[in-house]
Amino acid sequence: MRPRGGTTTVNSTATDATDATDASDPTDATAEKAAPDAPDGPDGVDVSRRRWPRVLGTLLAVALIATGGALYAEGRHLRDTPATANLALTDAEATTRVTGDVSSALGKIFSYGPGATAATRAAAKEVLAGKALQQYAALFGQVERQSADQKLTLTTEVVRAGVTRLTGSSAHLLVFLDQVYERRGRAPTTASAQLTVVAELREGRWWIVEIGST
């Protein structure tokens, strides 16, 4: 009877230990199941770090496109301003040409003598057009009579000419002249004049279309 009773005691003790072990297992299993669902700190940080370069790259691309567009618009605005459209500031060759053509023309039409007014009139028709030619033709008749009556000779020289505005087809100039008047029996007289001139490019030649005094 004792051996059987002793065995019963041992088995009961083992059973109790097993029951105690089994009782603790559900808690451990629940903890293990809950662990995968919990946020993984290091992995979350890595994902954010991987996203930031893409976000920054997109922002930089947008910024570069916006900057490029602004620079293009600003460049076009500068190209279209009146200052840069004035070829007198950028095209030295064209400026020199129109200055030379106008200076030569003024020297011809404002120089004459008692026996040379016909040549002056003919020269005017080769360099003047529009309003300038009409005004010149109306006044030159008086000049011819005075030249013949007073034996008057006029010599005109352009001492300075500046282009204030120049485009591909028109030019505005400010011209300074020295004029020498000679009458028979009198000492020569020198006078200065200042003119504004508008010229137009027609068929490869500069024509004076307006002349004004200042």
C-alpha positions as CSV (number, residue, x, y, z in Angstrom):
1,M,0.0,0.0,0.0
2,R,2.8,2.5,0.7
3,P,4.6,2.1,-2.6
4,R,1.4,2.8,-4.5
5,G,0.6,5.8,-2.2
6,G,4.2,7.1,-2.7
7,T,3.9,6.8,-6.5
8,T,0.6,8.7,-6.4
9,T,2.3,11.6,-4.5
10,V,5.1,11.8,-7.1
11,N,2.7,11.8,-10.0
12,S,0.5,14.4,-8.4
13,T,3.5,16.6,-8.0
14,A,4.6,16.1,-11.6
15,T,1.0,16.8,-12.7
16,D,0.9,20.0,-10.7
17,A,4.2,21.1,-12.3
18,T,3.0,20.3,-15.7
19,D,-0.3,22.2,-15.1
20,A,1.7,25.2,-13.8
21,T,3.8,25.1,-17.0
22,D,0.7,24.8,-19.2
23,A,-1.0,27.7,-17.4
24,S,1.9,30.0,-18.2
25,D,2.1,29.1,-21.9
26,P,-1.0,31.1,-23.1
27,T,0.5,34.3,-21.8
28,D,3.8,33.6,-23.6
29,A,1.9,32.7,-26.8
30,T,-0.1,35.9,-26.7
31,A,3.1,37.9,-26.2
32,E,4.7,36.2,-29.2
33,K,1.7,36.9,-31.4
34,A,1.5,40.5,-30.3
35,A,5.2,41.1,-31.0
36,P,4.9,41.0,-34.8
37,D,2.0,43.5,-34.7
38,A,4.0,46.1,-32.7
39,P,5.7,48.9,-34.7
40,D,9.3,48.1,-35.5
41,G,11.2,51.2,-34.7
42,P,14.4,50.7,-36.7
43,D,12.5,49.6,-39.8
44,G,10.2,52.6,-39.7
45,V,13.2,54.9,-39.5
46,D,14.8,53.2,-42.4
47,V,11.6,53.6,-44.5
48,S,11.5,57.4,-43.8
49,R,15.1,57.8,-44.6
50,R,14.6,56.0,-48.0
51,R,11.6,58.3,-48.8
52,W,13.3,61.6,-48.0
53,P,15.8,61.5,-50.9
54,R,12.9,61.0,-53.4
55,V,10.9,63.8,-51.8
56,L,13.9,66.2,-51.9
57,G,14.7,65.2,-55.5
58,T,11.2,66.0,-56.6
59,L,11.3,69.4,-54.8
60,L,14.6,70.2,-56.4
61,A,13.3,69.4,-59.8
62,V,10.3,71.6,-59.3
63,A,12.5,74.4,-58.0
64,L,14.9,74.1,-61.0
65,I,12.0,74.2,-63.5
66,A,10.5,77.2,-61.8
67,T,13.9,79.0,-61.7
68,G,14.6,78.2,-65.3
69,G,11.2,79.6,-66.4
70,A,11.7,82.7,-64.4
71,L,15.2,83.3,-65.9
72,Y,13.8,82.7,-69.4
73,A,11.0,85.2,-68.9
74,E,13.4,87.7,-67.4
75,G,15.9,87.2,-70.3
76,R,13.1,87.7,-72.8
77,H,11.9,90.8,-71.0
78,L,15.4,92.3,-71.1
79,R,15.7,91.5,-74.8
80,D,12.4,93.2,-75.5
81,T,13.1,96.4,-73.6
82,P,13.4,99.6,-75.6
83,A,17.1,99.9,-74.5
84,T,18.2,96.7,-76.0
85,A,16.0,97.2,-79.1
86,N,18.0,100.3,-79.9
87,L,20.7,99.1,-82.3
88,A,22.6,102.3,-81.7
89,L,23.7,100.7,-78.4
90,T,24.6,97.3,-79.9
91,D,25.4,97.6,-83.6
92,A,28.4,99.8,-84.2
93,E,28.6,99.0,-87.9
94,A,25.0,100.0,-88.6
95,T,25.4,103.1,-86.5
96,T,28.6,104.2,-88.3
97,R,26.9,103.6,-91.7
98,V,23.8,105.7,-91.0
99,T,25.9,108.5,-89.4
100,G,28.1,108.6,-92.5
101,D,25.2,108.6,-95.0
102,V,23.3,111.3,-93.2
103,S,26.3,113.5,-92.7
104,S,27.3,113.2,-96.4
105,A,23.7,114.0,-97.5
106,L,23.5,117.1,-95.3
107,G,26.8,118.4,-96.5
108,K,25.5,118.2,-100.1
109,I,22.1,119.7,-99.7
110,F,23.3,122.6,-97.6
111,S,26.3,123.6,-99.7
112,Y,25.8,125.6,-102.9
113,G,27.2,128.5,-104.9
114,P,25.8,131.1,-107.3
115,G,26.4,128.8,-110.3
116,A,25.9,125.5,-108.6
117,T,22.3,125.5,-107.2
118,A,21.1,123.1,-109.9
119,A,23.6,120.4,-108.8
120,T,22.4,121.0,-105.2
121,R,18.8,120.6,-106.1
122,A,19.6,117.3,-108.0
123,A,21.5,116.0,-105.0
124,A,18.6,116.7,-102.7
125,K,16.4,114.4,-104.8
126,E,18.8,111.6,-104.3
127,V,19.0,111.8,-100.5
128,L,15.7,113.3,-99.4
129,A,12.2,111.8,-99.4
130,G,8.8,112.4,-98.0
131,K,8.3,115.5,-95.8
132,A,11.9,116.5,-95.9
133,L,12.0,116.7,-99.7
134,Q,8.7,118.7,-99.8
135,Q,10.0,121.2,-97.3
136,Y,13.4,121.5,-99.0
137,A,11.8,122.0,-102.5
138,A,9.6,124.7,-101.1
139,L,12.4,126.7,-99.6
140,F,15.2,126.1,-102.1
141,G,13.6,128.5,-104.6
142,Q,14.3,131.4,-102.2
143,V,17.8,130.1,-101.7
144,E,18.5,130.1,-105.4
145,R,17.3,133.7,-105.8
146,Q,19.4,134.9,-102.9
147,S,22.4,133.0,-104.1
148,A,22.2,134.6,-107.5
149,D,21.4,138.1,-106.3
150,Q,23.9,138.3,-103.5
151,K,26.5,136.0,-105.0
152,L,26.2,133.9,-101.9
153,T,28.2,130.7,-101.3
154,L,27.3,128.4,-98.5
155,T,29.6,125.6,-97.4
156,T,28.3,123.1,-94.7
157,E,30.3,120.6,-92.8
158,V,29.0,118.1,-90.2
159,V,31.2,118.4,-87.1
160,R,29.4,115.8,-85.0
161,A,26.5,113.4,-85.5
162,G,25.0,111.1,-83.0
163,V,22.4,108.4,-83.4
164,T,19.9,108.6,-80.6
165,R,17.8,105.6,-81.8
166,L,18.3,103.0,-84.5
167,T,16.2,100.1,-85.7
168,G,16.5,97.9,-88.7
169,S,14.6,100.5,-90.9
170,S,14.8,103.9,-89.2
171,A,17.2,106.2,-87.4
172,H,16.9,109.3,-85.3
173,L,20.0,111.6,-85.2
174,L,21.2,114.7,-83.6
175,V,23.6,116.6,-85.9
176,F,25.8,119.6,-85.3
177,L,26.9,121.7,-88.3
178,D,29.4,124.4,-89.1
179,Q,28.4,126.7,-92.0
180,V,30.5,129.2,-93.7
181,Y,28.7,132.0,-95.6
182,E,30.6,133.9,-98.3
183,R,29.3,137.0,-100.1
184,R,31.2,138.7,-102.8
185,G,33.1,141.6,-101.3
186,R,32.6,140.6,-97.7
187,A,34.5,138.5,-95.2
188,P,33.3,134.9,-94.7
189,T,30.9,134.4,-91.8
190,T,30.8,131.2,-89.7
191,A,27.7,130.0,-88.0
192,S,26.7,126.8,-86.1
193,A,23.5,124.9,-86.5
194,Q,21.9,122.0,-84.7
195,L,19.4,119.7,-86.5
196,T,17.3,116.7,-85.6
197,V,17.1,114.2,-88.5
198,V,14.9,111.1,-89.1
199,A,16.2,108.7,-91.8
200,E,14.7,105.6,-93.3
201,L,16.4,102.6,-94.9
202,R,14.9,102.0,-98.3
203,E,16.3,99.5,-100.8
204,G,19.6,99.4,-99.0
205,R,20.0,103.2,-98.8
206,W,19.4,105.7,-96.0
207,W,17.0,108.5,-97.0
208,I,16.4,111.6,-94.9
209,V,12.6,111.9,-94.4
210,E,12.5,114.6,-91.7
211,I,14.7,117.6,-90.7
212,G,14.0,119.8,-87.7
213,S,15.9,122.6,-86.0
214,T,16.6,122.6,-82.2
